[in-house]
XYZ file of C-alpha atoms in Angstrom:
473
model
C 198.450 100.633 114.789
C 200.353 103.457 112.416
C 200.691 106.880 112.191
C 198.219 108.258 109.688
C 195.173 105.178 109.801
C 195.178 107.139 114.413
C 195.502 110.185 112.843
C 192.456 109.240 110.900
C 190.278 107.408 112.855
C 190.962 110.633 115.335
C 189.878 113.100 113.238
C 186.672 110.679 111.720
C 186.045 110.432 115.650
C 185.926 114.052 116.137
C 183.973 114.786 113.436
C 181.392 112.660 114.193
C 181.613 113.616 117.947
C 180.772 117.572 116.108
C 178.049 116.749 114.397
C 176.797 115.091 117.483
C 177.248 118.152 119.835
C 176.056 120.824 116.954
C 172.430 118.379 116.734
C 172.288 118.208 120.456
C 173.165 122.176 120.275
C 170.322 122.753 117.502
C 167.551 120.767 118.808
C 167.740 122.005 122.123
C 167.623 126.061 121.855
C 166.481 126.865 118.210
C 162.946 127.578 118.243
C 160.316 124.882 116.779
C 157.881 126.873 115.543
C 160.872 127.521 112.702
C 161.280 124.135 111.760
C 157.436 123.419 111.946
C 157.093 126.125 109.022
C 160.537 124.554 107.503
C 159.119 121.097 107.199
C 155.515 121.676 106.656
C 157.228 123.617 103.347
C 159.934 120.548 103.187
C 156.293 118.555 102.619
C 154.426 120.629 100.792
C 157.098 120.867 98.192
C 158.340 117.378 98.445
C 154.127 116.226 97.847
C 153.009 119.137 95.632
C 150.086 119.981 98.222
C 149.686 121.526 101.556
C 150.869 119.882 104.202
C 149.798 120.832 107.992
C 150.390 119.520 111.669
C 149.942 120.329 115.489
C 152.857 120.369 117.774
C 155.915 119.177 117.249
C 158.026 117.460 119.366
C 162.154 117.253 118.431
C 164.506 113.696 119.487
C 167.994 112.596 118.269
C 167.846 109.582 119.931
C 167.869 106.506 118.181
C 168.398 109.297 115.376
C 167.257 112.303 114.499
C 163.247 112.742 114.195
C 160.721 114.855 114.033
C 156.888 113.741 115.191
C 153.742 116.470 114.361
C 150.382 115.772 115.388
C 147.520 116.173 113.846
C 148.581 115.719 110.739
C 146.615 117.325 107.068
C 147.885 117.179 104.255
C 145.120 118.765 101.733
C 145.084 119.541 97.983
C 143.080 122.550 96.266
C 141.124 122.079 99.868
C 140.853 118.135 99.803
C 141.752 116.603 102.943
C 143.573 113.329 101.267
C 145.985 112.143 104.427
C 144.981 112.688 107.687
C 147.250 110.895 111.140
C 146.595 111.522 114.327
C 150.717 111.143 114.768
C 153.544 111.040 112.250
C 157.604 110.524 113.037
C 159.680 111.882 110.262
C 163.206 110.665 110.494
C 165.420 113.477 109.630
C 168.979 113.379 108.328
C 171.865 115.088 110.161
C 174.348 116.572 107.923
C 172.126 117.418 105.836
C 169.695 120.357 108.423
C 173.885 121.480 109.354
C 173.301 123.155 105.422
C 170.083 124.513 106.961
C 168.431 121.745 104.219
C 165.725 119.619 105.702
C 166.274 115.665 103.930
C 162.906 113.273 104.704
C 164.775 109.629 105.364
C 162.161 107.867 107.833
C 157.992 109.024 107.529
C 155.855 107.083 110.002
C 152.067 107.271 110.010
C 149.852 106.019 112.839
C 146.238 105.764 112.479
C 146.136 107.734 108.829
C 143.333 108.091 107.241
C 143.637 108.186 102.923
C 140.999 109.551 100.718
C 141.396 109.589 96.501
C 138.341 110.674 94.656
C 138.512 110.287 91.201
C 135.646 113.260 89.464
C 132.902 112.684 86.574
C 135.799 114.542 84.776
C 138.020 111.542 85.302
C 140.916 114.077 87.914
C 142.162 112.842 91.288
C 141.907 115.038 93.643
C 145.495 114.711 94.529
C 146.267 115.752 91.051
C 147.638 119.707 90.531
C 145.445 122.540 88.322
C 146.805 122.472 84.948
C 149.427 125.720 85.086
C 151.105 123.602 88.055
C 151.433 120.275 85.992
C 154.994 121.308 84.055
C 156.775 119.572 86.614
C 157.275 117.797 89.593
C 160.177 117.984 91.780
C 161.725 114.466 92.394
C 160.730 111.960 95.584
C 163.340 110.165 97.740
C 162.100 108.422 100.898
C 164.166 105.006 102.312
C 161.637 103.721 104.427
C 157.657 104.587 104.858
C 154.925 103.391 106.952
C 151.739 103.455 107.640
C 150.212 101.195 110.875
C 146.338 100.742 111.795
C 145.910 102.922 108.044
C 142.076 103.146 107.017
C 141.361 103.673 102.682
C 138.563 104.763 101.124
C 138.211 105.407 97.220
C 135.626 106.724 95.374
C 135.236 107.120 91.239
C 132.058 109.075 90.239
C 132.461 107.919 86.494
C 131.662 104.205 86.963
C 130.129 104.691 90.974
C 132.581 102.153 92.393
C 133.914 102.428 96.094
C 136.825 100.931 97.686
C 137.491 100.400 101.240
C 139.738 99.060 103.131
C 140.450 98.965 106.805
C 142.764 97.895 109.625
C 145.607 98.516 107.372
C 149.626 97.783 107.439
C 151.259 99.177 105.162
C 155.643 99.128 104.788
C 157.404 100.679 101.771
C 160.976 100.409 101.164
C 162.962 102.624 98.518
C 160.201 104.834 97.615
C 161.809 107.352 94.503
C 159.580 109.730 92.740
C 161.674 111.267 89.659
C 161.343 114.523 88.875
C 159.361 114.787 85.948
C 155.346 115.747 84.639
C 152.856 115.433 87.112
C 150.238 113.140 85.160
C 153.570 110.723 84.906
C 153.852 109.814 88.190
C 153.280 106.396 87.946
C 155.934 106.203 85.100
C 158.534 107.691 87.074
C 157.515 105.895 90.550
C 159.207 102.891 91.644
C 158.843 101.200 95.282
C 159.108 97.908 97.205
C 156.767 96.834 99.986
C 154.343 94.922 101.512
C 149.927 95.623 102.505
C 147.696 93.783 104.831
C 143.872 94.728 105.959
C 141.434 93.268 107.555
C 138.907 94.386 105.464
C 138.399 95.206 102.532
C 135.260 96.323 100.114
C 134.247 96.636 97.307
C 130.885 98.543 97.219
C 129.079 95.639 98.368
C 131.659 93.008 97.414
C 133.610 92.304 100.956
C 136.477 90.127 101.620
C 138.689 90.317 104.990
C 142.899 88.986 105.353
C 144.141 90.737 102.138
C 147.587 90.961 101.928
C 149.693 92.443 98.890
C 153.811 92.103 98.077
C 154.869 94.737 95.968
C 157.819 95.202 94.292
C 158.066 98.287 90.801
C 160.616 99.722 89.346
C 159.862 103.133 86.747
C 156.893 102.881 86.609
C 156.873 98.800 86.120
C 154.451 97.294 89.193
C 154.177 93.483 89.805
C 151.548 92.784 92.482
C 152.526 89.403 93.614
C 150.885 87.246 95.647
C 148.064 88.898 96.131
C 146.066 87.123 98.851
C 142.182 87.517 100.346
C 139.550 85.537 101.934
C 136.415 85.720 100.292
C 132.626 83.250 100.252
C 134.339 81.687 102.562
C 137.708 80.397 100.767
C 141.674 82.333 100.218
C 142.013 83.384 96.842
C 144.721 84.152 95.557
C 146.880 85.530 92.664
C 148.581 88.513 91.317
C 149.144 91.811 89.333
C 150.698 93.288 86.529
C 150.797 96.841 85.766
C 152.907 98.508 83.507
C 153.145 102.274 83.281
C 156.326 102.695 81.429
C 154.845 102.923 78.415
C 152.110 105.952 76.704
C 149.698 103.512 77.210
C 149.398 101.498 80.670
C 149.331 97.676 79.929
C 147.298 95.180 82.609
C 147.583 91.606 83.162
C 145.688 89.489 86.343
C 145.130 85.926 87.501
C 143.717 84.982 90.505
C 141.769 82.058 91.782
C 139.267 81.648 94.394
C 138.749 77.387 95.291
C 136.148 75.702 96.794
C 134.280 78.839 97.600
C 130.817 79.180 98.977
C 128.768 79.551 96.054
C 125.381 80.760 98.290
C 127.932 83.744 99.842
C 128.224 84.706 96.193
C 124.468 84.825 95.732
C 123.247 86.080 98.964
C 125.187 89.322 97.605
C 122.125 89.441 95.060
C 119.303 87.540 97.037
C 119.045 87.381 100.758
C 116.965 84.323 100.366
C 119.699 81.124 100.274
C 119.408 79.203 96.960
C 122.001 77.178 96.201
C 124.194 75.472 98.749
C 128.119 73.868 97.789
C 131.512 74.791 96.558
C 132.610 75.813 93.476
C 136.291 76.714 91.863
C 136.776 80.635 90.110
C 139.942 81.273 87.843
C 140.494 83.797 85.112
C 144.019 85.050 83.584
C 143.363 89.205 81.966
C 145.137 91.049 79.602
C 144.273 94.974 79.010
C 145.285 98.119 77.740
C 144.053 102.083 78.176
C 143.496 104.968 79.998
C 139.900 104.184 80.881
C 137.523 101.607 81.637
C 136.428 101.568 77.691
C 139.521 101.706 76.848
C 140.634 98.623 79.286
C 137.223 96.611 78.596
C 137.673 96.796 74.276
C 140.932 95.067 74.213
C 140.143 92.555 77.337
C 141.906 89.210 76.431
C 142.075 85.756 78.418
C 140.267 83.164 79.909
C 137.623 82.648 82.792
C 136.288 79.886 84.010
C 134.033 78.466 86.764
C 133.433 75.066 87.775
C 131.175 72.816 90.304
C 129.845 70.242 91.829
C 127.210 68.078 93.720
C 125.519 71.418 94.306
C 121.826 71.858 95.512
C 119.790 74.225 93.805
C 116.949 75.125 96.854
C 113.509 76.016 95.911
C 112.807 74.645 92.731
C 112.461 70.983 91.116
C 114.048 71.071 87.919
C 113.782 67.605 86.621
C 109.794 68.004 87.953
C 109.811 71.236 85.693
C 111.348 70.001 82.802
C 109.531 67.080 82.654
C 106.643 68.405 82.961
C 107.299 70.764 79.870
C 105.020 69.064 77.588
C 101.687 69.633 79.783
C 102.697 72.753 81.716
C 104.806 74.977 79.027
C 105.764 76.647 82.324
C 109.341 77.105 82.661
C 112.498 79.071 82.105
C 115.278 78.733 80.311
C 116.325 81.996 80.571
C 116.354 82.431 84.928
C 118.683 79.336 84.315
C 120.648 80.357 82.285
C 121.099 82.504 84.776
C 123.181 80.183 87.345
C 125.920 80.594 84.309
C 125.599 84.599 84.063
C 126.259 84.624 87.740
C 129.626 82.460 87.467
C 131.898 84.116 84.986
C 129.708 87.041 83.506
C 129.999 87.740 87.222
C 128.224 90.848 88.431
C 127.973 92.995 85.510
C 125.082 90.852 84.267
C 123.030 89.691 87.921
C 123.346 93.005 89.557
C 120.436 93.870 91.344
C 118.595 90.050 89.871
C 116.021 89.348 91.925
C 117.323 85.710 92.285
C 114.661 84.994 94.566
C 111.729 84.945 92.262
C 114.097 82.331 89.504
C 113.776 79.637 91.543
C 110.160 80.074 93.294
C 107.273 78.828 91.902
C 107.988 74.935 92.507
C 109.154 73.993 95.380
C 111.746 71.431 96.243
C 115.461 71.416 95.485
C 117.237 70.705 92.185
C 120.714 68.337 92.628
C 123.475 69.419 89.964
C 126.360 66.773 89.679
C 128.209 68.751 87.721
C 128.554 72.769 86.568
C 131.592 73.161 83.856
C 131.271 77.643 82.915
C 134.308 78.458 80.169
C 134.987 81.483 78.313
C 137.658 83.483 76.164
C 137.297 86.486 76.487
C 138.358 88.533 73.239
C 138.179 92.299 72.637
C 136.184 92.638 75.427
C 133.818 89.684 74.466
C 133.097 86.893 76.381
C 132.360 83.982 74.041
C 131.062 80.723 75.506
C 133.641 77.386 75.401
C 132.020 74.994 77.554
C 129.089 75.902 79.277
C 127.131 73.386 80.624
C 125.280 71.594 84.151
C 123.845 68.043 84.467
C 121.241 67.300 86.996
C 120.307 64.021 87.893
C 118.431 63.506 85.314
C 118.758 66.158 82.145
C 121.190 68.928 81.123
C 120.971 72.348 79.951
C 124.205 74.391 78.261
C 124.772 77.498 76.542
C 125.910 79.009 73.984
C 126.809 82.926 72.317
C 128.320 86.074 73.398
C 128.605 88.541 76.435
C 129.489 91.898 74.898
C 130.767 94.066 77.750
C 131.637 96.961 75.504
C 128.815 97.192 74.524
C 126.251 96.122 77.140
C 124.861 93.490 75.300
C 123.488 90.554 75.240
C 124.577 88.656 71.377
C 122.682 85.242 70.493
C 123.237 83.954 74.039
C 120.649 80.433 73.651
C 120.037 78.051 76.706
C 119.159 74.942 76.000
C 117.840 71.738 77.141
C 119.471 69.032 75.441
C 119.063 65.402 74.759
C 122.305 62.270 75.134
C 123.295 63.029 71.876
C 123.913 67.011 73.084
C 121.221 67.610 69.909
C 118.209 70.272 71.398
C 115.246 69.593 72.782
C 114.026 73.054 74.134
C 116.175 76.223 73.809
C 115.695 79.854 74.062
C 117.907 82.729 72.371
C 118.354 85.964 74.277
C 119.842 89.138 72.791
C 119.927 93.163 73.380
C 121.666 95.174 75.101
C 122.134 93.979 79.344
C 119.296 96.208 80.866
C 116.538 95.318 78.269
C 117.348 92.305 76.375
C 115.485 90.687 73.766
C 114.010 86.593 73.174
C 112.454 85.678 70.211
C 109.765 85.250 68.516
C 109.784 88.761 70.558
C 109.466 88.625 74.359
C 110.629 91.210 75.701
C 112.280 90.756 79.806
C 112.362 94.424 80.601
C 115.089 94.445 82.397
C 117.747 92.151 84.508
C 117.362 94.367 87.959
C 113.331 93.277 87.769
C 111.835 90.211 88.326
C 111.913 87.581 85.314
C 109.302 87.251 83.351
C 108.004 83.879 81.517
C 110.715 84.087 78.457
C 109.410 80.547 76.441
C 107.804 80.801 72.760
C 109.317 77.622 71.688
C 108.385 75.397 69.295
C 105.395 72.633 68.951
C 107.329 69.418 68.377
C 110.397 68.548 70.295
C 113.430 66.186 68.688
C 112.470 62.849 69.513
C 116.128 60.398 68.633
C 116.196 62.054 64.983
C 119.529 63.307 63.375
C 120.153 66.853 64.609
C 122.983 69.791 64.256
C 124.640 68.965 67.657
C 124.627 72.338 69.797
C 126.316 70.753 72.900
C 130.019 68.283 72.674
C 131.823 69.517 75.854
C 132.449 68.190 79.042
C 130.131 67.494 80.698
C 128.056 64.166 80.437
C 124.953 63.630 79.807
C 123.460 61.954 82.946
C-alpha cells in the first residue's frame, strides 16, 4: 500500500474513532433533560406545532437514536398526533455543532386526528399571522406501526376512519414556503396498509395504497380495498402544483355483492347477486362545490342473474290495467342505487320499495351507463330486463344543484316504445312527478307516483324511447 493512501486511511479511521468517542461521551455524560428540550424545540420548529413527550432514552447502537415515550403533537391546543413510543434516528456529525438533525422517525401505536371546521380550516394549520413562511423538512424515513387515523369534516359531515395501519414513507421532503402551500411543496414515496377503513357507514377492509409524490404531484397506484364481498382496485392522481388542484380517479369493483350495498340503506335483504362497478372521473377545484362543477367522465354498473326479493314485478306489470297499482319510480331507484350511489339513496326506505305483492323477480340483465359532464350525470344506456319485461331510464342527475333533470322511467315494449312512463324532476330532497305528484322526500317512504295516460301503446309506430344494449326478453 502506497504511503499517501495509507495516510488517508489512517486519518479517516482516526477521525471516525474520534467521532464515536465524542458521541459516547456526549450521550453518557450530558443531561438528557437538556437534549429533551432541544429535541422538542427541533421537532416543534420543523412541524410548526407544539411537540412534547415524557421519558427520553438515548442510544448509540446500531446508530444514534433517541426513544421517546408518551408523545404528543398539538396545534393551538388541538391534539394532532399521539403515540405510545417514538424512536428518532439522529445524525451524529451535526450533534457536535449543537444541531439536531432527524434521520428517521418510527411511531408505535400512534393516533392521528385531522379535523376540518365549518370555515374550511384544518386543525394542523397555523393562525394567519404565522403563515408567512414555514421551515423546510427533510426526513429520509418515517414509519408508523399499528396506527389509527380519524378525519372529520364539519362542512360535509364526512367522517373517515382507519385502524391497524402501517405506513412507510421515504424521502419525505417539504420545501420551505408558505404554510398554505404545504401540499404543493411536498415530496415522498411510500406504502400504506390498513386492516379496517370506513367512510361514514361505508366500511371496507385490507386497504393498500402505494404512493409516489414529487413537488405536489401525487400518484396513488394501486389503491386496493375489500368491500361488499369483492376486491376493488384503482388509482388516484392528485396534482397540487398549480393554482387549482386537479384530480383523476379510476376505480373498478368486479363481482361485488349488490345485496351488501343495499344493506347500507335497509336491514332487509332486497337483492341477491353480483354486479360490476367502474368509474373514471376527473375534476378540479379547491372546494367540494368546485370539484362537483368540473366533474367529468364515465360511471357504469352492470349485472345479470339477479333476484329481487319481496316483489314480483312481472306480475305487477301484467296487472297494471286492472289494478293501476305499481310504482315505476321505485323501480327506477334500483338504477340510482348504482351509479348515483348514496347521494340519491341515502336514507331511502328500501325496505318499503319492494313490499306489497310478495314473491320475487328474476332480473336477467342490468346495464347502467352514465356520462358525467360538468357535474351532471346523463343516462346513456340505463335499463334492465326481467323474464317478461324491460324497464329503461332517461334523464340527467344534476349533482351541483342536487336536482333531477327530467328523469323518466318507462316500461317499454319489444320495439323500445313506451308502454307506461313516469317523469320526475326537482330537488333530490323533494322531487316532483308530472300532473303533479310529490314524493315528499327520498329519505321517507315511497308514495304511489303514477299519473299515467289511459291508453297504452299497442303496436303502433312511436318514437323509440330505448335502443340500448339490453335486449327484450
